[in-house]
């Protein structure tokens, strides 16, 4: 098999984004657009990937890490000049080189592979990825002869009225014979209004040398979208969301309303799970089988076991077991770990705590910095008082304990195995195993007090 290489153009500043964030690092469905491109290239088994960086180079390299090699385009002198920066890595190699822009996150691995295969089959020196646009205004046009052979690529501004009626456009993605590419790059001139070196000029140079120029048409125009501003970013996000939702549905996930459901590009969801409207699943989230998520739930960078329900609640940076129920209106904050068959009810907040199997916090409670054993019942309005104004402290509640309603557990404190805490207690000392703790003022009734003071 012919060696395959890839050059990713990611050196442009992206001024039309009007952002402090480097353009190709803007996320699409939770992942930087350039990382989408790199991952799709990785999917075709490229032997070497070189990303051309410029503005924000360090942040791009930090984001992509070892997924790519890098070459610096210190001055942005055009796309041909950008590709030329990869010569030290690729210039002497034999094979096929794919050139793709880092702001085209929707292009699929399958399309890249088909482009490369077409390039090889036609024995071309250069192959252009094209698409048919309903409105081709602003795009370069692909002009073919009567037999369908590519005659030339012409920019919109240079096209005749007849040529402007052509709907087949140059998407800006190419395949080249690697040696031919770098030889032709040496001949590209910058005698244009912008004084830049343009990659499409390589096509003209190779054509003039009687090389075969081919074009491969993708039937999905949305794949070719290049993101230059926030409007197009939102459009790409919409297409990506639809693609992600379709993939999960075809894998056995029910999504009641895909249009109102957000799933990150890196999320994993098990079969027979149901996503209700308004659900957001972000980051590296993994959801098991037969779960019910939503409506209006938000899960971020968390692992959810099978047969678990998250109803109108937030789970962030945490682990949730199987058969667990959360919500409605609960908040599972980072570093929480809920075991199997746990119940977290309405208006419960859990932070940096572990709850053992079968434990329940049914409503209106705060559990922070706590270690809770198995089959513990925590009553309504209970608070683990974990913060003394300077430091956080741990509350430990051992297996089979029962904490009555409206109790304050002043950390650091331990409630022993099988112990009971009476409702309304403020607990400041450890409660021994199988003991009853009562920490409240004795009730006193003053008969006739209201009449005496004329309060009624």
GROMACS .gro file of C-alpha atoms in nm:
model
  456
    1UNK     CA    1   0.000   0.000   0.000
    2UNK     CA    2   0.126   0.349  -0.087
    3UNK     CA    3   0.245   0.556   0.209
    4UNK     CA    4  -0.004   0.825   0.307
    5UNK     CA    5   0.081   1.155   0.473
    6UNK     CA    6  -0.127   1.454   0.579
    7UNK     CA    7  -0.065   1.825   0.615
    8UNK     CA    8  -0.312   2.019   0.830
    9UNK     CA    9  -0.321   2.394   0.771
   10UNK     CA   10  -0.374   2.556   1.110
   11UNK     CA   11  -0.161   2.871   1.108
   12UNK     CA   12  -0.422   3.139   1.038
   13UNK     CA   13  -0.519   3.380   1.313
   14UNK     CA   14  -0.892   3.379   1.240
   15UNK     CA   15  -0.959   3.748   1.292
   16UNK     CA   16  -1.323   3.714   1.184
   17UNK     CA   17  -1.391   3.500   1.492
   18UNK     CA   18  -1.326   3.816   1.698
   19UNK     CA   19  -1.190   3.606   1.981
   20UNK     CA   20  -0.887   3.573   2.206
   21UNK     CA   21  -0.906   3.199   2.141
   22UNK     CA   22  -0.707   3.079   1.841
   23UNK     CA   23  -0.953   2.993   1.563
   24UNK     CA   24  -0.886   2.620   1.520
   25UNK     CA   25  -0.920   2.569   1.896
   26UNK     CA   26  -1.283   2.679   1.902
   27UNK     CA   27  -1.482   2.370   2.002
   28UNK     CA   28  -1.743   2.195   1.791
   29UNK     CA   29  -1.953   1.965   2.010
   30UNK     CA   30  -1.698   1.993   2.287
   31UNK     CA   31  -1.381   1.920   2.086
   32UNK     CA   32  -1.150   2.175   1.919
   33UNK     CA   33  -1.218   2.185   1.546
   34UNK     CA   34  -0.857   2.102   1.456
   35UNK     CA   35  -0.869   1.796   1.681
   36UNK     CA   36  -1.171   1.672   1.486
   37UNK     CA   37  -0.963   1.701   1.169
   38UNK     CA   38  -0.662   1.525   1.320
   39UNK     CA   39  -0.878   1.243   1.457
   40UNK     CA   40  -1.041   1.189   1.118
   41UNK     CA   41  -0.696   1.171   0.955
   42UNK     CA   42  -0.582   0.927   1.221
   43UNK     CA   43  -0.887   0.719   1.127
   44UNK     CA   44  -0.750   0.661   0.774
   45UNK     CA   45  -0.420   0.530   0.908
   46UNK     CA   46  -0.196   0.812   0.785
   47UNK     CA   47   0.172   0.730   0.826
   48UNK     CA   48   0.264   1.084   0.926
   49UNK     CA   49   0.067   1.400   1.009
   50UNK     CA   50   0.225   1.745   1.005
   51UNK     CA   51   0.024   2.037   1.142
   52UNK     CA   52   0.128   2.382   1.023
   53UNK     CA   53   0.103   2.622   1.316
   54UNK     CA   54   0.146   2.995   1.345
   55UNK     CA   55  -0.065   3.212   1.573
   56UNK     CA   56  -0.122   3.033   1.902
   57UNK     CA   57   0.123   2.758   1.807
   58UNK     CA   58   0.197   2.655   2.166
   59UNK     CA   59  -0.170   2.613   2.254
   60UNK     CA   60  -0.237   2.409   1.940
   61UNK     CA   61   0.056   2.180   2.017
   62UNK     CA   62  -0.058   2.151   2.378
   63UNK     CA   63  -0.408   2.052   2.261
   64UNK     CA   64  -0.300   1.796   2.003
   65UNK     CA   65   0.004   1.659   2.185
   66UNK     CA   66   0.158   1.354   2.022
   67UNK     CA   67  -0.119   1.316   1.763
   68UNK     CA   68   0.084   1.519   1.513
   69UNK     CA   69   0.421   1.659   1.419
   70UNK     CA   70   0.443   2.037   1.381
   71UNK     CA   71   0.595   2.293   1.147
   72UNK     CA   72   0.593   2.668   1.211
   73UNK     CA   73   0.476   2.921   0.955
   74UNK     CA   74   0.620   3.231   1.121
   75UNK     CA   75   0.475   3.465   0.856
   76UNK     CA   76   0.136   3.396   0.700
   77UNK     CA   77   0.228   3.427   0.331
   78UNK     CA   78  -0.046   3.207   0.187
   79UNK     CA   79  -0.153   2.844   0.175
   80UNK     CA   80   0.125   2.728  -0.060
   81UNK     CA   81   0.381   2.886   0.171
   82UNK     CA   82   0.217   2.708   0.465
   83UNK     CA   83   0.239   2.367   0.297
   84UNK     CA   84   0.601   2.435   0.209
   85UNK     CA   85   0.687   2.449   0.580
   86UNK     CA   86   0.634   2.070   0.595
   87UNK     CA   87   0.913   2.005   0.344
   88UNK     CA   88   1.171   1.917   0.607
   89UNK     CA   89   0.942   1.639   0.733
   90UNK     CA   90   0.790   1.516   0.408
   91UNK     CA   91   0.979   1.657   0.111
   92UNK     CA   92   1.196   1.352   0.039
   93UNK     CA   93   0.926   1.087   0.089
   94UNK     CA   94   0.739   0.886  -0.171
   95UNK     CA   95   0.364   0.856  -0.136
   96UNK     CA   96   0.035   1.044  -0.133
   97UNK     CA   97  -0.013   1.359   0.073
   98UNK     CA   98  -0.352   1.483   0.188
   99UNK     CA   99  -0.377   1.858   0.249
  100UNK     CA  100  -0.671   1.967   0.462
  101UNK     CA  101  -0.760   2.285   0.650
  102UNK     CA  102  -0.774   2.276   1.029
  103UNK     CA  103  -1.104   2.467   1.030
  104UNK     CA  104  -1.301   2.193   0.848
  105UNK     CA  105  -1.410   1.969   1.138
  106UNK     CA  106  -1.699   1.802   0.953
  107UNK     CA  107  -1.494   1.620   0.690
  108UNK     CA  108  -1.519   1.244   0.756
  109UNK     CA  109  -1.252   0.976   0.754
  110UNK     CA  110  -1.456   0.789   0.493
  111UNK     CA  111  -1.448   1.089   0.259
  112UNK     CA  112  -1.073   1.130   0.303
  113UNK     CA  113  -1.023   0.762   0.227
  114UNK     CA  114  -1.243   0.781  -0.083
  115UNK     CA  115  -1.050   1.088  -0.205
  116UNK     CA  116  -0.718   0.909  -0.163
  117UNK     CA  117  -0.848   0.596  -0.338
  118UNK     CA  118  -0.979   0.803  -0.632
  119UNK     CA  119  -0.643   0.980  -0.654
  120UNK     CA  120  -0.460   0.648  -0.677
  121UNK     CA  121  -0.706   0.492  -0.922
  122UNK     CA  122  -0.679   0.784  -1.166
  123UNK     CA  123  -0.297   0.792  -1.141
  124UNK     CA  124  -0.327   1.166  -1.077
  125UNK     CA  125  -0.057   1.401  -0.955
  126UNK     CA  126  -0.321   1.612  -0.785
  127UNK     CA  127  -0.683   1.546  -0.689
  128UNK     CA  128  -0.926   1.811  -0.567
  129UNK     CA  129  -1.208   1.730  -0.326
  130UNK     CA  130  -1.513   1.902  -0.471
  131UNK     CA  131  -1.880   1.940  -0.387
  132UNK     CA  132  -2.192   2.083  -0.546
  133UNK     CA  133  -2.311   2.401  -0.375
  134UNK     CA  134  -2.661   2.543  -0.403
  135UNK     CA  135  -2.503   2.887  -0.388
  136UNK     CA  136  -2.141   2.866  -0.512
  137UNK     CA  137  -2.077   3.240  -0.476
  138UNK     CA  138  -1.725   3.305  -0.351
  139UNK     CA  139  -1.597   2.954  -0.416
  140UNK     CA  140  -1.344   2.848  -0.678
  141UNK     CA  141  -1.512   2.657  -0.963
  142UNK     CA  142  -1.404   2.326  -1.115
  143UNK     CA  143  -1.415   2.348  -1.494
  144UNK     CA  144  -1.431   2.014  -1.676
  145UNK     CA  145  -1.425   1.917  -2.044
  146UNK     CA  146  -1.698   1.721  -2.223
  147UNK     CA  147  -1.550   1.392  -2.100
  148UNK     CA  148  -1.547   1.507  -1.736
  149UNK     CA  149  -1.174   1.568  -1.716
  150UNK     CA  150  -1.061   1.858  -1.499
  151UNK     CA  151  -0.944   2.148  -1.714
  152UNK     CA  152  -0.880   2.403  -1.443
  153UNK     CA  153  -0.976   2.548  -1.109
  154UNK     CA  154  -1.081   2.911  -1.136
  155UNK     CA  155  -1.152   3.155  -0.856
  156UNK     CA  156  -1.495   3.319  -0.843
  157UNK     CA  157  -1.358   3.667  -0.904
  158UNK     CA  158  -1.177   3.549  -1.216
  159UNK     CA  159  -1.463   3.339  -1.355
  160UNK     CA  160  -1.667   3.441  -1.660
  161UNK     CA  161  -2.047   3.474  -1.627
  162UNK     CA  162  -2.084   3.130  -1.782
  163UNK     CA  163  -1.825   2.977  -1.550
  164UNK     CA  164  -2.001   3.127  -1.249
  165UNK     CA  165  -2.305   2.913  -1.327
  166UNK     CA  166  -2.099   2.602  -1.246
  167UNK     CA  167  -2.199   2.462  -0.907
  168UNK     CA  168  -1.905   2.224  -0.856
  169UNK     CA  169  -1.670   2.401  -0.616
  170UNK     CA  170  -1.320   2.351  -0.480
  171UNK     CA  171  -1.349   2.264  -0.111
  172UNK     CA  172  -0.986   2.341  -0.030
  173UNK     CA  173  -0.894   1.978   0.043
  174UNK     CA  174  -0.644   1.807  -0.188
  175UNK     CA  175  -0.444   1.492  -0.255
  176UNK     CA  176  -0.102   1.516  -0.416
  177UNK     CA  177   0.178   1.294  -0.526
  178UNK     CA  178   0.412   1.400  -0.248
  179UNK     CA  179   0.726   1.454  -0.460
  180UNK     CA  180   0.528   1.639  -0.730
  181UNK     CA  181   0.374   1.865  -0.464
  182UNK     CA  182   0.701   1.989  -0.320
  183UNK     CA  183   0.859   2.032  -0.664
  184UNK     CA  184   0.562   2.240  -0.781
  185UNK     CA  185   0.561   2.450  -0.461
  186UNK     CA  186   0.902   2.586  -0.562
  187UNK     CA  187   0.743   2.732  -0.877
  188UNK     CA  188   0.450   2.909  -0.713
  189UNK     CA  189   0.466   3.289  -0.751
  190UNK     CA  190   0.312   3.562  -0.539
  191UNK     CA  191   0.231   3.805  -0.821
  192UNK     CA  192  -0.121   3.878  -0.701
  193UNK     CA  193  -0.296   4.160  -0.518
  194UNK     CA  194  -0.230   4.005  -0.176
  195UNK     CA  195   0.131   3.915  -0.249
  196UNK     CA  196   0.073   3.561  -0.119
  197UNK     CA  197   0.159   3.212  -0.240
  198UNK     CA  198  -0.161   3.015  -0.308
  199UNK     CA  199  -0.190   2.638  -0.304
  200UNK     CA  200  -0.440   2.620  -0.595
  201UNK     CA  201  -0.158   2.754  -0.818
  202UNK     CA  202   0.007   2.413  -0.774
  203UNK     CA  203  -0.283   2.267  -0.973
  204UNK     CA  204  -0.215   2.506  -1.263
  205UNK     CA  205   0.157   2.431  -1.254
  206UNK     CA  206   0.103   2.056  -1.265
  207UNK     CA  207  -0.159   2.092  -1.538
  208UNK     CA  208   0.087   2.291  -1.749
  209UNK     CA  209   0.332   2.000  -1.712
  210UNK     CA  210   0.066   1.765  -1.859
  211UNK     CA  211   0.015   1.591  -1.526
  212UNK     CA  212  -0.320   1.424  -1.463
  213UNK     CA  213  -0.546   1.641  -1.246
  214UNK     CA  214  -0.847   1.466  -1.097
  215UNK     CA  215  -1.144   1.566  -0.884
  216UNK     CA  216  -1.352   1.364  -0.642
  217UNK     CA  217  -1.704   1.484  -0.558
  218UNK     CA  218  -1.841   1.440  -0.208
  219UNK     CA  219  -2.220   1.421  -0.199
  220UNK     CA  220  -2.240   1.596   0.141
  221UNK     CA  221  -2.166   1.966   0.105
  222UNK     CA  222  -2.185   2.018   0.483
  223UNK     CA  223  -1.862   1.818   0.523
  224UNK     CA  224  -1.669   2.087   0.343
  225UNK     CA  225  -1.770   2.382   0.559
  226UNK     CA  226  -1.473   2.593   0.666
  227UNK     CA  227  -1.533   2.787   0.987
  228UNK     CA  228  -1.438   3.154   0.964
  229UNK     CA  229  -1.680   3.324   1.202
  230UNK     CA  230  -1.926   3.253   1.483
  231UNK     CA  231  -2.220   3.219   1.247
  232UNK     CA  232  -2.055   2.936   1.054
  233UNK     CA  233  -1.933   2.788   1.384
  234UNK     CA  234  -2.296   2.757   1.496
  235UNK     CA  235  -2.390   2.603   1.162
  236UNK     CA  236  -2.111   2.345   1.192
  237UNK     CA  237  -2.218   2.270   1.548
  238UNK     CA  238  -2.571   2.197   1.422
  239UNK     CA  239  -2.446   1.955   1.157
  240UNK     CA  240  -2.211   1.784   1.402
  241UNK     CA  241  -2.485   1.747   1.664
  242UNK     CA  242  -2.710   1.585   1.406
  243UNK     CA  243  -2.433   1.347   1.299
  244UNK     CA  244  -2.353   1.249   1.658
  245UNK     CA  245  -2.721   1.196   1.743
  246UNK     CA  246  -2.772   0.977   1.437
  247UNK     CA  247  -2.470   0.764   1.528
  248UNK     CA  248  -2.602   0.700   1.878
  249UNK     CA  249  -2.956   0.629   1.758
  250UNK     CA  250  -2.827   0.377   1.505
  251UNK     CA  251  -2.635   0.214   1.792
  252UNK     CA  252  -2.954   0.165   1.995
  253UNK     CA  253  -2.999   0.488   2.192
  254UNK     CA  254  -3.341   0.654   2.196
  255UNK     CA  255  -3.326   1.032   2.162
  256UNK     CA  256  -3.675   1.174   2.201
  257UNK     CA  257  -3.594   1.512   2.045
  258UNK     CA  258  -3.251   1.526   1.878
  259UNK     CA  259  -3.293   1.897   1.808
  260UNK     CA  260  -3.297   1.983   2.179
  261UNK     CA  261  -3.035   1.728   2.287
  262UNK     CA  262  -2.663   1.800   2.306
  263UNK     CA  263  -2.407   1.516   2.304
  264UNK     CA  264  -2.034   1.580   2.295
  265UNK     CA  265  -1.823   1.419   2.026
  266UNK     CA  266  -1.640   1.208   2.284
  267UNK     CA  267  -1.939   1.076   2.484
  268UNK     CA  268  -2.026   0.705   2.495
  269UNK     CA  269  -2.384   0.586   2.552
  270UNK     CA  270  -2.512   0.231   2.595
  271UNK     CA  271  -2.800   0.074   2.405
  272UNK     CA  272  -3.162   0.113   2.522
  273UNK     CA  273  -3.074   0.431   2.709
  274UNK     CA  274  -3.333   0.706   2.663
  275UNK     CA  275  -3.234   1.073   2.637
  276UNK     CA  276  -3.522   1.306   2.715
  277UNK     CA  277  -3.551   1.659   2.566
  278UNK     CA  278  -3.320   1.929   2.699
  279UNK     CA  279  -3.043   1.686   2.793
  280UNK     CA  280  -2.678   1.795   2.771
  281UNK     CA  281  -2.400   1.536   2.778
  282UNK     CA  282  -2.057   1.695   2.776
  283UNK     CA  283  -1.692   1.591   2.771
  284UNK     CA  284  -1.565   1.239   2.834
  285UNK     CA  285  -1.896   1.110   2.967
  286UNK     CA  286  -1.978   0.738   2.961
  287UNK     CA  287  -2.339   0.629   3.014
  288UNK     CA  288  -2.436   0.264   3.050
  289UNK     CA  289  -2.730   0.070   2.907
  290UNK     CA  290  -3.099   0.112   2.988
  291UNK     CA  291  -3.059   0.451   3.154
  292UNK     CA  292  -3.310   0.736   3.152
  293UNK     CA  293  -3.148   1.079   3.128
  294UNK     CA  294  -3.354   1.398   3.148
  295UNK     CA  295  -3.554   1.589   3.074
  296UNK     CA  296  -3.326   1.888   3.124
  297UNK     CA  297  -3.034   1.698   3.275
  298UNK     CA  298  -2.672   1.807   3.240
  299UNK     CA  299  -2.396   1.545   3.267
  300UNK     CA  300  -2.031   1.644   3.222
  301UNK     CA  301  -1.717   1.427   3.232
  302UNK     CA  302  -1.888   1.159   3.438
  303UNK     CA  303  -1.944   0.785   3.432
  304UNK     CA  304  -2.301   0.659   3.476
  305UNK     CA  305  -2.377   0.290   3.530
  306UNK     CA  306  -2.658   0.093   3.366
  307UNK     CA  307  -3.029   0.123   3.454
  308UNK     CA  308  -2.973   0.458   3.626
  309UNK     CA  309  -3.209   0.756   3.613
  310UNK     CA  310  -3.090   1.118   3.613
  311UNK     CA  311  -3.403   1.333   3.615
  312UNK     CA  312  -3.369   1.711   3.566
  313UNK     CA  313  -3.037   1.716   3.748
  314UNK     CA  314  -2.667   1.802   3.712
  315UNK     CA  315  -2.380   1.553   3.741
  316UNK     CA  316  -2.025   1.682   3.698
  317UNK     CA  317  -1.688   1.504   3.714
  318UNK     CA  318  -1.830   1.216   3.915
  319UNK     CA  319  -1.904   0.843   3.906
  320UNK     CA  320  -2.254   0.702   3.946
  321UNK     CA  321  -2.329   0.332   3.981
  322UNK     CA  322  -2.601   0.114   3.830
  323UNK     CA  323  -2.963   0.116   3.941
  324UNK     CA  324  -2.923   0.458   4.099
  325UNK     CA  325  -3.181   0.738   4.084
  326UNK     CA  326  -3.092   1.107   4.090
  327UNK     CA  327  -3.334   1.398   4.103
  328UNK     CA  328  -3.530   1.583   4.013
  329UNK     CA  329  -3.332   1.900   4.078
  330UNK     CA  330  -3.027   1.738   4.235
  331UNK     CA  331  -2.666   1.852   4.192
  332UNK     CA  332  -2.383   1.601   4.198
  333UNK     CA  333  -2.068   1.810   4.217
  334UNK     CA  334  -1.713   1.704   4.123
  335UNK     CA  335  -1.532   1.411   4.284
  336UNK     CA  336  -1.848   1.239   4.404
  337UNK     CA  337  -1.889   0.863   4.386
  338UNK     CA  338  -2.235   0.711   4.413
  339UNK     CA  339  -2.246   0.332   4.432
  340UNK     CA  340  -2.516   0.102   4.294
  341UNK     CA  341  -2.881   0.144   4.396
  342UNK     CA  342  -2.827   0.480   4.563
  343UNK     CA  343  -3.116   0.727   4.581
  344UNK     CA  344  -3.049   1.099   4.554
  345UNK     CA  345  -3.377   1.288   4.571
  346UNK     CA  346  -3.499   1.637   4.487
  347UNK     CA  347  -3.294   1.939   4.590
  348UNK     CA  348  -3.002   1.732   4.719
  349UNK     CA  349  -2.644   1.850   4.668
  350UNK     CA  350  -2.354   1.606   4.690
  351UNK     CA  351  -1.996   1.728   4.675
  352UNK     CA  352  -1.672   1.529   4.693
  353UNK     CA  353  -1.844   1.247   4.876
  354UNK     CA  354  -1.880   0.871   4.851
  355UNK     CA  355  -2.214   0.698   4.911
  356UNK     CA  356  -2.218   0.320   4.950
  357UNK     CA  357  -2.462   0.077   4.793
  358UNK     CA  358  -2.828   0.123   4.877
  359UNK     CA  359  -2.786   0.449   5.067
  360UNK     CA  360  -3.051   0.720   5.043
  361UNK     CA  361  -3.052   1.098   5.060
  362UNK     CA  362  -3.408   1.157   4.956
  363UNK     CA  363  -3.452   1.534   4.968
  364UNK     CA  364  -3.332   1.880   5.064
  365UNK     CA  365  -2.990   1.789   5.200
  366UNK     CA  366  -2.625   1.884   5.155
  367UNK     CA  367  -2.365   1.607   5.169
  368UNK     CA  368  -2.014   1.746   5.130
  369UNK     CA  369  -1.674   1.589   5.204
  370UNK     CA  370  -1.847   1.280   5.340
  371UNK     CA  371  -1.781   0.907   5.345
  372UNK     CA  372  -2.119   0.734   5.366
  373UNK     CA  373  -2.143   0.357   5.403
  374UNK     CA  374  -2.398   0.111   5.267
  375UNK     CA  375  -2.773   0.121   5.334
  376UNK     CA  376  -2.756   0.452   5.518
  377UNK     CA  377  -3.069   0.667   5.538
  378UNK     CA  378  -3.011   1.040   5.554
  379UNK     CA  379  -3.325   1.238   5.635
  380UNK     CA  380  -3.464   1.556   5.486
  381UNK     CA  381  -3.271   1.874   5.559
  382UNK     CA  382  -2.953   1.706   5.680
  383UNK     CA  383  -2.627   1.897   5.640
  384UNK     CA  384  -2.271   1.777   5.675
  385UNK     CA  385  -2.113   2.094   5.808
  386UNK     CA  386  -1.778   2.052   5.638
  387UNK     CA  387  -1.629   2.403   5.642
  388UNK     CA  388  -1.505   2.589   5.950
  389UNK     CA  389  -1.426   2.909   5.761
  390UNK     CA  390  -1.071   2.803   5.687
  391UNK     CA  391  -1.052   2.427   5.622
  392UNK     CA  392  -1.276   2.147   5.495
  393UNK     CA  393  -1.336   1.844   5.718
  394UNK     CA  394  -1.474   1.494   5.663
  395UNK     CA  395  -1.795   1.343   5.794
  396UNK     CA  396  -1.804   0.962   5.815
  397UNK     CA  397  -2.135   0.775   5.834
  398UNK     CA  398  -2.092   0.401   5.863
  399UNK     CA  399  -2.310   0.118   5.727
  400UNK     CA  400  -2.679   0.095   5.825
  401UNK     CA  401  -2.681   0.425   6.012
  402UNK     CA  402  -2.995   0.640   6.023
  403UNK     CA  403  -2.975   1.019   6.032
  404UNK     CA  404  -3.302   1.192   6.118
  405UNK     CA  405  -3.441   1.503   5.950
  406UNK     CA  406  -3.289   1.848   5.999
  407UNK     CA  407  -2.967   1.719   6.151
  408UNK     CA  408  -2.636   1.905   6.141
  409UNK     CA  409  -2.325   1.686   6.148
  410UNK     CA  410  -2.035   1.914   6.248
  411UNK     CA  411  -1.723   1.775   6.080
  412UNK     CA  412  -1.490   1.615   6.161
  413UNK     CA  413  -1.732   1.365   6.308
  414UNK     CA  414  -1.824   0.996   6.274
  415UNK     CA  415  -2.160   0.825   6.305
  416UNK     CA  416  -2.093   0.460   6.382
  417UNK     CA  417  -2.238   0.149   6.222
  418UNK     CA  418  -2.609   0.107   6.285
  419UNK     CA  419  -2.628   0.426   6.494
  420UNK     CA  420  -2.927   0.659   6.499
  421UNK     CA  421  -2.925   1.039   6.503
  422UNK     CA  422  -3.248   1.188   6.631
  423UNK     CA  423  -3.426   1.443   6.412
  424UNK     CA  424  -3.328   1.803   6.473
  425UNK     CA  425  -2.992   1.715   6.631
  426UNK     CA  426  -2.665   1.900   6.601
  427UNK     CA  427  -2.391   1.640   6.634
  428UNK     CA  428  -2.047   1.760   6.744
  429UNK     CA  429  -1.905   1.434   6.885
  430UNK     CA  430  -1.864   1.087   6.739
  431UNK     CA  431  -2.166   0.859   6.775
  432UNK     CA  432  -2.071   0.503   6.879
  433UNK     CA  433  -2.194   0.197   6.690
  434UNK     CA  434  -2.561   0.108   6.748
  435UNK     CA  435  -2.616   0.418   6.966
  436UNK     CA  436  -2.881   0.689   6.959
  437UNK     CA  437  -2.754   1.046   6.955
  438UNK     CA  438  -2.978   1.335   7.052
  439UNK     CA  439  -2.829   1.680   7.026
  440UNK     CA  440  -3.114   1.925   7.070
  441UNK     CA  441  -3.256   2.153   7.340
  442UNK     CA  442  -3.516   2.001   7.569
  443UNK     CA  443  -3.866   2.117   7.481
  444UNK     CA  444  -4.032   2.341   7.737
  445UNK     CA  445  -4.398   2.450   7.719
  446UNK     CA  446  -4.496   2.775   7.895
  447UNK     CA  447  -4.871   2.744   7.943
  448UNK     CA  448  -5.075   3.063   7.906
  449UNK     CA  449  -4.770   3.257   7.784
  450UNK     CA  450  -4.942   3.398   7.475
  451UNK     CA  451  -5.249   3.518   7.672
  452UNK     CA  452  -5.032   3.667   7.947
  453UNK     CA  453  -4.837   3.886   7.705
  454UNK     CA  454  -5.152   3.981   7.517
  455UNK     CA  455  -5.002   3.849   7.194
  456UNK     CA  456  -5.335   3.719   7.065
   0.00000   0.00000   0.00000
